[in-house]
Amino acid sequence: GAVVSQHPSWVICKSGTSVKIECRSLDFQATTMFWYRQFPKQSLMLMATSNEGSKATYEQGVEKDKFLINHASLTLSTLTVTSAHPEDSSFYICSARGLGSTNEKLFFGSGTQLSVL
Amino acid sequence: AQSVTQPDIHITVSEGASLELRCNYSYGATPYLFWYVQSPGQGLQLLLKYFSGDTLVQGIKGFEAEFKRSQSSFNLRKPSVHWSDAAEYFCAVGEVFGNEKLTFGTGTRLTIIP
């Protein structure tokens, strides 16, 4: 099946620094990628939807200037948490979908655990 | 707005016993329903999905789920669990067309005891 690679799987950073998370589709062209965050014992909350070559669409309450999303190619989307603070500590997961596919062809990365000190 | 409720936060089952995980949804039209499994520190893997047709759907790893419109439910079942089934399970509902965002439930953590 299709593979989505997410990197890093785990990162610790100091408060005020920025962290970049990468999401790559390894064997298909991901025209749409989704970014989720998941707090402990809670569900996945959609943060934003990114389409290749266009600006990301953010969900209500998600700061677009804090969570920068770039989807510059059909195989790579990045999420940058700018000026991270302890409350940004969470598990971030990306998912990717190919052109013309519906949600049954949605593939998830393995997630990134971000800890901000 | 669509929503998903998974009433059970944590379930413990003996290996070899049967399993049922509950999922209730709220959706204005015909729902597109999913069950995903998440192992610790991992992404989500699709177990099964329902859009239309037979209300009893078969998935991978011996799982099945039954769509009951009258009860707005889509419960996941397995006749005999294995220790490797220990994980977090998420039910999700989504649109079929349009922007196709998925809404997830809060998950049910499954523990298997010998």
PDB file of C-alpha atoms in Angstrom:
ATOM      1  CA  GLY A   1       0.000   0.000   0.000  1.00  0.00           C
ATOM      2  CA  ALA A   2       0.902   3.637  -0.234  1.00  0.00           C
ATOM      3  CA  VAL A   3       3.389   4.985   2.274  1.00  0.00           C
ATOM      4  CA  VAL A   4       3.531   8.353   3.924  1.00  0.00           C
ATOM      5  CA  SER A   5       6.742   9.171   5.741  1.00  0.00           C
ATOM      6  CA  GLN A   6       6.773  11.744   8.498  1.00  0.00           C
ATOM      7  CA  HIS A   7       9.938  13.146  10.007  1.00  0.00           C
ATOM      8  CA  PRO A   8      11.075  13.592  12.692  1.00  0.00           C
ATOM      9  CA  SER A   9       9.168  11.131  14.801  1.00  0.00           C
ATOM     10  CA  TRP A  10      10.180  12.897  17.990  1.00  0.00           C
ATOM     11  CA  VAL A  11      11.577  16.339  18.717  1.00  0.00           C
ATOM     12  CA  ILE A  12      12.339  18.369  21.822  1.00  0.00           C
ATOM     13  CA  CYS A  13      12.927  22.092  21.503  1.00  0.00           C
ATOM     14  CA  LYS A  14      13.327  25.153  23.647  1.00  0.00           C
ATOM     15  CA  SER A  15      10.514  27.627  24.034  1.00  0.00           C
ATOM     16  CA  GLY A  16      10.702  30.344  21.386  1.00  0.00           C
ATOM     17  CA  THR A  17      12.375  28.252  18.719  1.00  0.00           C
ATOM     18  CA  SER A  18      10.815  26.954  15.513  1.00  0.00           C
ATOM     19  CA  VAL A  19      10.367  23.349  14.515  1.00  0.00           C
ATOM     20  CA  LYS A  20       9.778  21.955  11.044  1.00  0.00           C
ATOM     21  CA  ILE A  21       7.963  18.683  10.447  1.00  0.00           C
ATOM     22  CA  GLU A  22       8.068  16.985   7.058  1.00  0.00           C
ATOM     23  CA  CYS A  23       5.460  14.772   5.468  1.00  0.00           C
ATOM     24  CA  ARG A  24       6.369  12.875   2.306  1.00  0.00           C
ATOM     25  CA  SER A  25       4.373  10.593   0.094  1.00  0.00           C
ATOM     26  CA  LEU A  26       6.813   7.933  -1.047  1.00  0.00           C
ATOM     27  CA  ASP A  27       5.022   6.176  -3.881  1.00  0.00           C
ATOM     28  CA  PHE A  28       2.214   8.435  -5.017  1.00  0.00           C
ATOM     29  CA  GLN A  29       1.559  12.067  -5.790  1.00  0.00           C
ATOM     30  CA  ALA A  30      -0.197  13.669  -2.871  1.00  0.00           C
ATOM     31  CA  THR A  31      -2.245  16.520  -4.236  1.00  0.00           C
ATOM     32  CA  THR A  32      -3.865  17.089  -0.846  1.00  0.00           C
ATOM     33  CA  MET A  33      -2.336  16.779   2.585  1.00  0.00           C
ATOM     34  CA  PHE A  34      -3.961  17.204   5.962  1.00  0.00           C
ATOM     35  CA  TRP A  35      -2.315  18.153   9.230  1.00  0.00           C
ATOM     36  CA  TYR A  36      -3.752  17.031  12.551  1.00  0.00           C
ATOM     37  CA  ARG A  37      -2.754  17.477  16.158  1.00  0.00           C
ATOM     38  CA  GLN A  38      -3.606  15.061  18.895  1.00  0.00           C
ATOM     39  CA  PHE A  39      -3.415  15.803  22.605  1.00  0.00           C
ATOM     40  CA  PRO A  40      -3.044  12.922  25.077  1.00  0.00           C
ATOM     41  CA  LYS A  41      -6.193  10.862  25.393  1.00  0.00           C
ATOM     42  CA  GLN A  42      -7.943  13.034  22.830  1.00  0.00           C
ATOM     43  CA  SER A  43      -8.895  12.663  19.229  1.00  0.00           C
ATOM     44  CA  LEU A  44      -7.223  13.970  16.141  1.00  0.00           C
ATOM     45  CA  MET A  45      -8.143  17.554  15.412  1.00  0.00           C
ATOM     46  CA  LEU A  46      -7.739  18.799  11.883  1.00  0.00           C
ATOM     47  CA  MET A  47      -5.529  21.852  11.769  1.00  0.00           C
ATOM     48  CA  ALA A  48      -5.309  22.587   8.068  1.00  0.00           C
ATOM     49  CA  THR A  49      -5.696  21.251   4.570  1.00  0.00           C
ATOM     50  CA  SER A  50      -3.020  21.923   2.009  1.00  0.00           C
ATOM     51  CA  ASN A  51      -3.244  21.522  -1.732  1.00  0.00           C
ATOM     52  CA  GLU A  52      -0.097  21.424  -3.801  1.00  0.00           C
ATOM     53  CA  GLY A  53       0.849  24.824  -5.100  1.00  0.00           C
ATOM     54  CA  SER A  54      -1.733  26.807  -3.191  1.00  0.00           C
ATOM     55  CA  LYS A  55      -2.152  28.295   0.251  1.00  0.00           C
ATOM     56  CA  ALA A  56      -3.306  26.047   3.046  1.00  0.00           C
ATOM     57  CA  THR A  57      -6.829  26.274   4.416  1.00  0.00           C
ATOM     58  CA  TYR A  58      -6.796  26.494   8.187  1.00  0.00           C
ATOM     59  CA  GLU A  59      -9.505  25.319  10.539  1.00  0.00           C
ATOM     60  CA  GLN A  60     -11.167  27.787  12.834  1.00  0.00           C
ATOM     61  CA  GLY A  61      -9.020  28.641  15.801  1.00  0.00           C
ATOM     62  CA  VAL A  62      -5.727  27.567  14.226  1.00  0.00           C
ATOM     63  CA  GLU A  63      -3.227  30.409  13.876  1.00  0.00           C
ATOM     64  CA  LYS A  64      -1.873  30.380  10.351  1.00  0.00           C
ATOM     65  CA  ASP A  65       1.070  32.593  11.281  1.00  0.00           C
ATOM     66  CA  LYS A  66       2.097  30.194  14.000  1.00  0.00           C
ATOM     67  CA  PHE A  67       1.621  26.963  12.071  1.00  0.00           C
ATOM     68  CA  LEU A  68       3.154  27.560   8.669  1.00  0.00           C
ATOM     69  CA  ILE A  69       2.290  24.996   6.054  1.00  0.00           C
ATOM     70  CA  ASN A  70       4.104  24.641   2.767  1.00  0.00           C
ATOM     71  CA  HIS A  71       3.070  22.169   0.077  1.00  0.00           C
ATOM     72  CA  ALA A  72       5.514  23.044  -2.647  1.00  0.00           C
ATOM     73  CA  SER A  73       5.645  19.696  -4.391  1.00  0.00           C
ATOM     74  CA  LEU A  74       3.414  16.712  -5.015  1.00  0.00           C
ATOM     75  CA  THR A  75       5.368  14.600  -2.564  1.00  0.00           C
ATOM     76  CA  LEU A  76       6.220  16.967   0.269  1.00  0.00           C
ATOM     77  CA  SER A  77       4.360  19.117   2.741  1.00  0.00           C
ATOM     78  CA  THR A  78       5.928  20.779   5.751  1.00  0.00           C
ATOM     79  CA  LEU A  79       4.492  22.126   8.959  1.00  0.00           C
ATOM     80  CA  THR A  80       6.585  24.688  10.822  1.00  0.00           C
ATOM     81  CA  VAL A  81       5.654  25.517  14.387  1.00  0.00           C
ATOM     82  CA  THR A  82       7.029  29.004  14.842  1.00  0.00           C
ATOM     83  CA  SER A  83       8.074  30.395  18.221  1.00  0.00           C
ATOM     84  CA  ALA A  84       6.982  27.218  19.906  1.00  0.00           C
ATOM     85  CA  HIS A  85       5.677  27.302  23.459  1.00  0.00           C
ATOM     86  CA  PRO A  86       4.963  24.496  25.920  1.00  0.00           C
ATOM     87  CA  GLU A  87       1.263  24.556  25.038  1.00  0.00           C
ATOM     88  CA  ASP A  88       2.223  23.565  21.484  1.00  0.00           C
ATOM     89  CA  SER A  89       3.526  20.245  22.790  1.00  0.00           C
ATOM     90  CA  SER A  90       1.428  17.644  21.069  1.00  0.00           C
ATOM     91  CA  PHE A  91       1.436  14.761  18.624  1.00  0.00           C
ATOM     92  CA  TYR A  92       1.213  16.009  15.052  1.00  0.00           C
ATOM     93  CA  ILE A  93       0.079  13.695  12.264  1.00  0.00           C
ATOM     94  CA  CYS A  94      -0.121  14.268   8.557  1.00  0.00           C
ATOM     95  CA  SER A  95      -2.202  12.439   6.011  1.00  0.00           C
ATOM     96  CA  ALA A  96      -2.046  12.484   2.241  1.00  0.00           C
ATOM     97  CA  ARG A  97      -4.392  11.789  -0.608  1.00  0.00           C
ATOM     98  CA  GLY A  98      -3.732  11.427  -4.294  1.00  0.00           C
ATOM     99  CA  LEU A  99      -5.393  13.208  -7.183  1.00  0.00           C
ATOM    100  CA  GLY A 100      -9.016  12.230  -7.583  1.00  0.00           C
ATOM    101  CA  SER A 101      -8.987   9.966  -4.550  1.00  0.00           C
ATOM    102  CA  THR A 102     -11.591   9.943  -1.835  1.00  0.00           C
ATOM    103  CA  ASN A 103     -11.054   9.341   1.843  1.00  0.00           C
ATOM    104  CA  GLU A 104     -10.683   5.607   1.399  1.00  0.00           C
ATOM    105  CA  LYS A 105      -7.354   6.414  -0.202  1.00  0.00           C
ATOM    106  CA  LEU A 106      -6.169   8.581   2.664  1.00  0.00           C
ATOM    107  CA  PHE A 107      -2.839   7.522   4.129  1.00  0.00           C
ATOM    108  CA  PHE A 108      -1.396   8.662   7.422  1.00  0.00           C
ATOM    109  CA  GLY A 109       2.139   9.361   8.527  1.00  0.00           C
ATOM    110  CA  SER A 110       3.499   7.875  11.727  1.00  0.00           C
ATOM    111  CA  GLY A 111       3.296  11.159  13.588  1.00  0.00           C
ATOM    112  CA  THR A 112       5.679  13.546  15.327  1.00  0.00           C
ATOM    113  CA  GLN A 113       5.754  13.973  19.071  1.00  0.00           C
ATOM    114  CA  LEU A 114       6.726  17.570  19.828  1.00  0.00           C
ATOM    115  CA  SER A 115       7.825  18.517  23.315  1.00  0.00           C
ATOM    116  CA  VAL A 116       8.525  22.191  23.991  1.00  0.00           C
ATOM    117  CA  LEU A 117      10.498  22.934  27.144  1.00  0.00           C
TER     118      LEU A 117
ATOM    119  CA  ALA B   1     -21.985  19.803  11.942  1.00  0.00           C
ATOM    120  CA  GLN B   2     -20.863  16.231  11.930  1.00  0.00           C
ATOM    121  CA  SER B   3     -19.686  14.574  15.139  1.00  0.00           C
ATOM    122  CA  VAL B   4     -18.583  11.189  16.403  1.00  0.00           C
ATOM    123  CA  THR B   5     -18.943   9.771  19.895  1.00  0.00           C
ATOM    124  CA  GLN B   6     -17.002   6.836  21.223  1.00  0.00           C
ATOM    125  CA  PRO B   7     -18.491   6.248  24.683  1.00  0.00           C
ATOM    126  CA  ASP B   8     -15.788   3.904  25.940  1.00  0.00           C
ATOM    127  CA  ILE B   9     -12.431   5.497  26.686  1.00  0.00           C
ATOM    128  CA  HIS B  10     -10.748   2.257  27.692  1.00  0.00           C
ATOM    129  CA  ILE B  11     -11.735  -1.376  27.309  1.00  0.00           C
ATOM    130  CA  THR B  12      -9.936  -4.441  28.648  1.00  0.00           C
ATOM    131  CA  VAL B  13     -10.572  -7.810  27.073  1.00  0.00           C
ATOM    132  CA  SER B  14      -9.076 -11.244  27.591  1.00  0.00           C
ATOM    133  CA  GLU B  15      -7.205 -12.759  24.699  1.00  0.00           C
ATOM    134  CA  GLY B  16      -9.561 -14.942  22.699  1.00  0.00           C
ATOM    135  CA  ALA B  17     -12.667 -13.143  23.895  1.00  0.00           C
ATOM    136  CA  SER B  18     -15.003 -11.244  21.638  1.00  0.00           C
ATOM    137  CA  LEU B  19     -14.847  -7.477  21.255  1.00  0.00           C
ATOM    138  CA  GLU B  20     -17.265  -4.696  20.436  1.00  0.00           C
ATOM    139  CA  LEU B  21     -16.258  -1.045  20.281  1.00  0.00           C
ATOM    140  CA  ARG B  22     -19.054   1.471  20.125  1.00  0.00           C
ATOM    141  CA  CYS B  23     -19.355   4.416  17.781  1.00  0.00           C
ATOM    142  CA  ASN B  24     -22.251   6.823  17.362  1.00  0.00           C
ATOM    143  CA  TYR B  25     -22.304   9.564  14.805  1.00  0.00           C
ATOM    144  CA  SER B  26     -24.240  12.672  13.953  1.00  0.00           C
ATOM    145  CA  TYR B  27     -24.414  13.584  10.310  1.00  0.00           C
ATOM    146  CA  GLY B  28     -26.925  15.367   8.129  1.00  0.00           C
ATOM    147  CA  ALA B  29     -26.713  13.148   5.108  1.00  0.00           C
ATOM    148  CA  THR B  30     -25.586   9.644   4.258  1.00  0.00           C
ATOM    149  CA  PRO B  31     -22.393   9.204   6.240  1.00  0.00           C
ATOM    150  CA  TYR B  32     -19.121   7.836   5.070  1.00  0.00           C
ATOM    151  CA  LEU B  33     -17.855   5.931   8.118  1.00  0.00           C
ATOM    152  CA  PHE B  34     -14.411   4.641   8.981  1.00  0.00           C
ATOM    153  CA  TRP B  35     -12.592   2.737  11.667  1.00  0.00           C
ATOM    154  CA  TYR B  36      -8.876   3.324  12.143  1.00  0.00           C
ATOM    155  CA  VAL B  37      -6.360   1.683  14.448  1.00  0.00           C
ATOM    156  CA  GLN B  38      -3.367   3.473  15.949  1.00  0.00           C
ATOM    157  CA  SER B  39      -0.495   1.665  17.619  1.00  0.00           C
ATOM    158  CA  PRO B  40       1.627   3.618  20.136  1.00  0.00           C
ATOM    159  CA  GLY B  41       3.633   6.364  18.451  1.00  0.00           C
ATOM    160  CA  GLN B  42       2.269   5.431  15.061  1.00  0.00           C
ATOM    161  CA  GLY B  43      -0.028   6.880  12.474  1.00  0.00           C
ATOM    162  CA  LEU B  44      -3.452   5.553  11.659  1.00  0.00           C
ATOM    163  CA  GLN B  45      -4.232   2.445   9.660  1.00  0.00           C
ATOM    164  CA  LEU B  46      -7.607   2.005   8.009  1.00  0.00           C
ATOM    165  CA  LEU B  47      -9.459  -1.082   9.269  1.00  0.00           C
ATOM    166  CA  LEU B  48     -12.654  -0.732   7.263  1.00  0.00           C
ATOM    167  CA  LYS B  49     -15.092   1.748   5.805  1.00  0.00           C
ATOM    168  CA  TYR B  50     -18.769   2.062   4.923  1.00  0.00           C
ATOM    169  CA  PHE B  51     -20.446   4.190   2.316  1.00  0.00           C
ATOM    170  CA  SER B  52     -23.380   2.256   0.978  1.00  0.00           C
ATOM    171  CA  GLY B  53     -24.632  -1.236   0.299  1.00  0.00           C
ATOM    172  CA  ASP B  54     -24.380  -4.084   2.753  1.00  0.00           C
ATOM    173  CA  THR B  55     -24.561  -2.675   6.251  1.00  0.00           C
ATOM    174  CA  LEU B  56     -22.151  -5.296   7.591  1.00  0.00           C
ATOM    175  CA  VAL B  57     -18.673  -4.549   6.348  1.00  0.00           C
ATOM    176  CA  GLN B  58     -15.605  -6.685   6.637  1.00  0.00           C
ATOM    177  CA  GLY B  59     -12.195  -5.218   7.258  1.00  0.00           C
ATOM    178  CA  ILE B  60      -8.631  -6.278   7.769  1.00  0.00           C
ATOM    179  CA  LYS B  61      -7.307  -8.289  10.706  1.00  0.00           C
ATOM    180  CA  GLY B  62     -10.639 -10.067  11.199  1.00  0.00           C
ATOM    181  CA  PHE B  63     -12.604  -6.951  12.140  1.00  0.00           C
ATOM    182  CA  GLU B  64     -16.121  -6.149  11.008  1.00  0.00           C
ATOM    183  CA  ALA B  65     -18.531  -3.305  11.629  1.00  0.00           C
ATOM    184  CA  GLU B  66     -22.255  -2.912  11.255  1.00  0.00           C
ATOM    185  CA  PHE B  67     -23.953   0.289  10.164  1.00  0.00           C
ATOM    186  CA  LYS B  68     -27.304   0.853  11.855  1.00  0.00           C
ATOM    187  CA  ARG B  69     -28.969   3.980  10.556  1.00  0.00           C
ATOM    188  CA  SER B  70     -31.817   3.829  13.071  1.00  0.00           C
ATOM    189  CA  GLN B  71     -29.323   3.936  15.924  1.00  0.00           C
ATOM    190  CA  SER B  72     -26.775   6.190  14.212  1.00  0.00           C
ATOM    191  CA  SER B  73     -24.177   3.619  15.123  1.00  0.00           C
ATOM    192  CA  PHE B  74     -21.226   1.931  13.484  1.00  0.00           C
ATOM    193  CA  ASN B  75     -19.870  -0.504  16.057  1.00  0.00           C
ATOM    194  CA  LEU B  76     -16.669  -2.430  15.480  1.00  0.00           C
ATOM    195  CA  ARG B  77     -16.522  -6.113  16.341  1.00  0.00           C
ATOM    196  CA  LYS B  78     -14.097  -8.986  16.376  1.00  0.00           C
ATOM    197  CA  PRO B  79     -15.048 -12.537  17.421  1.00  0.00           C
ATOM    198  CA  SER B  80     -11.723 -13.385  19.048  1.00  0.00           C
ATOM    199  CA  VAL B  81      -9.069 -10.819  19.920  1.00  0.00           C
ATOM    200  CA  HIS B  82      -5.335 -11.363  19.775  1.00  0.00           C
ATOM    201  CA  TRP B  83      -2.702  -9.704  21.935  1.00  0.00           C
ATOM    202  CA  SER B  84      -1.564  -7.788  18.854  1.00  0.00           C
ATOM    203  CA  ASP B  85      -4.935  -6.035  18.707  1.00  0.00           C
ATOM    204  CA  ALA B  86      -4.007  -3.878  21.699  1.00  0.00           C
ATOM    205  CA  ALA B  87      -4.073  -0.320  20.338  1.00  0.00           C
ATOM    206  CA  GLU B  88      -6.162   2.825  20.102  1.00  0.00           C
ATOM    207  CA  TYR B  89      -9.199   2.662  17.848  1.00  0.00           C
ATOM    208  CA  PHE B  90     -10.799   5.659  16.213  1.00  0.00           C
ATOM    209  CA  CYS B  91     -14.139   5.947  14.512  1.00  0.00           C
ATOM    210  CA  ALA B  92     -14.499   8.703  11.935  1.00  0.00           C
ATOM    211  CA  VAL B  93     -17.203  10.196   9.752  1.00  0.00           C
ATOM    212  CA  GLY B  94     -16.671  12.160   6.603  1.00  0.00           C
ATOM    213  CA  GLU B  95     -18.148  13.595   3.528  1.00  0.00           C
ATOM    214  CA  VAL B  96     -17.981  11.581   0.370  1.00  0.00           C
ATOM    215  CA  PHE B  97     -17.623  14.532  -1.926  1.00  0.00           C
ATOM    216  CA  GLY B  98     -16.800  18.148  -1.406  1.00  0.00           C
ATOM    217  CA  ASN B  99     -13.950  19.044   0.892  1.00  0.00           C
ATOM    218  CA  GLU B 100     -13.947  15.560   2.378  1.00  0.00           C
ATOM    219  CA  LYS B 101     -12.737  16.336   5.850  1.00  0.00           C
ATOM    220  CA  LEU B 102     -12.884  13.593   8.414  1.00  0.00           C
ATOM    221  CA  THR B 103     -14.171  14.082  11.940  1.00  0.00           C
ATOM    222  CA  PHE B 104     -12.738  11.665  14.463  1.00  0.00           C
ATOM    223  CA  GLY B 105     -14.084  10.333  17.723  1.00  0.00           C
ATOM    224  CA  THR B 106     -11.993  10.561  20.868  1.00  0.00           C
ATOM    225  CA  GLY B 107     -10.823   6.983  20.535  1.00  0.00           C
ATOM    226  CA  THR B 108     -11.058   3.802  22.569  1.00  0.00           C
ATOM    227  CA  ARG B 109      -7.947   2.282  24.023  1.00  0.00           C
ATOM    228  CA  LEU B 110      -7.998  -1.495  23.933  1.00  0.00           C
ATOM    229  CA  THR B 111      -5.966  -3.528  26.396  1.00  0.00           C
ATOM    230  CA  ILE B 112      -5.632  -7.279  26.001  1.00  0.00           C
ATOM    231  CA  ILE B 113      -4.948  -9.449  29.017  1.00  0.00           C
ATOM    232  CA  PRO B 114      -3.614 -13.009  28.796  1.00  0.00           C
TER     233      PRO B 114
END
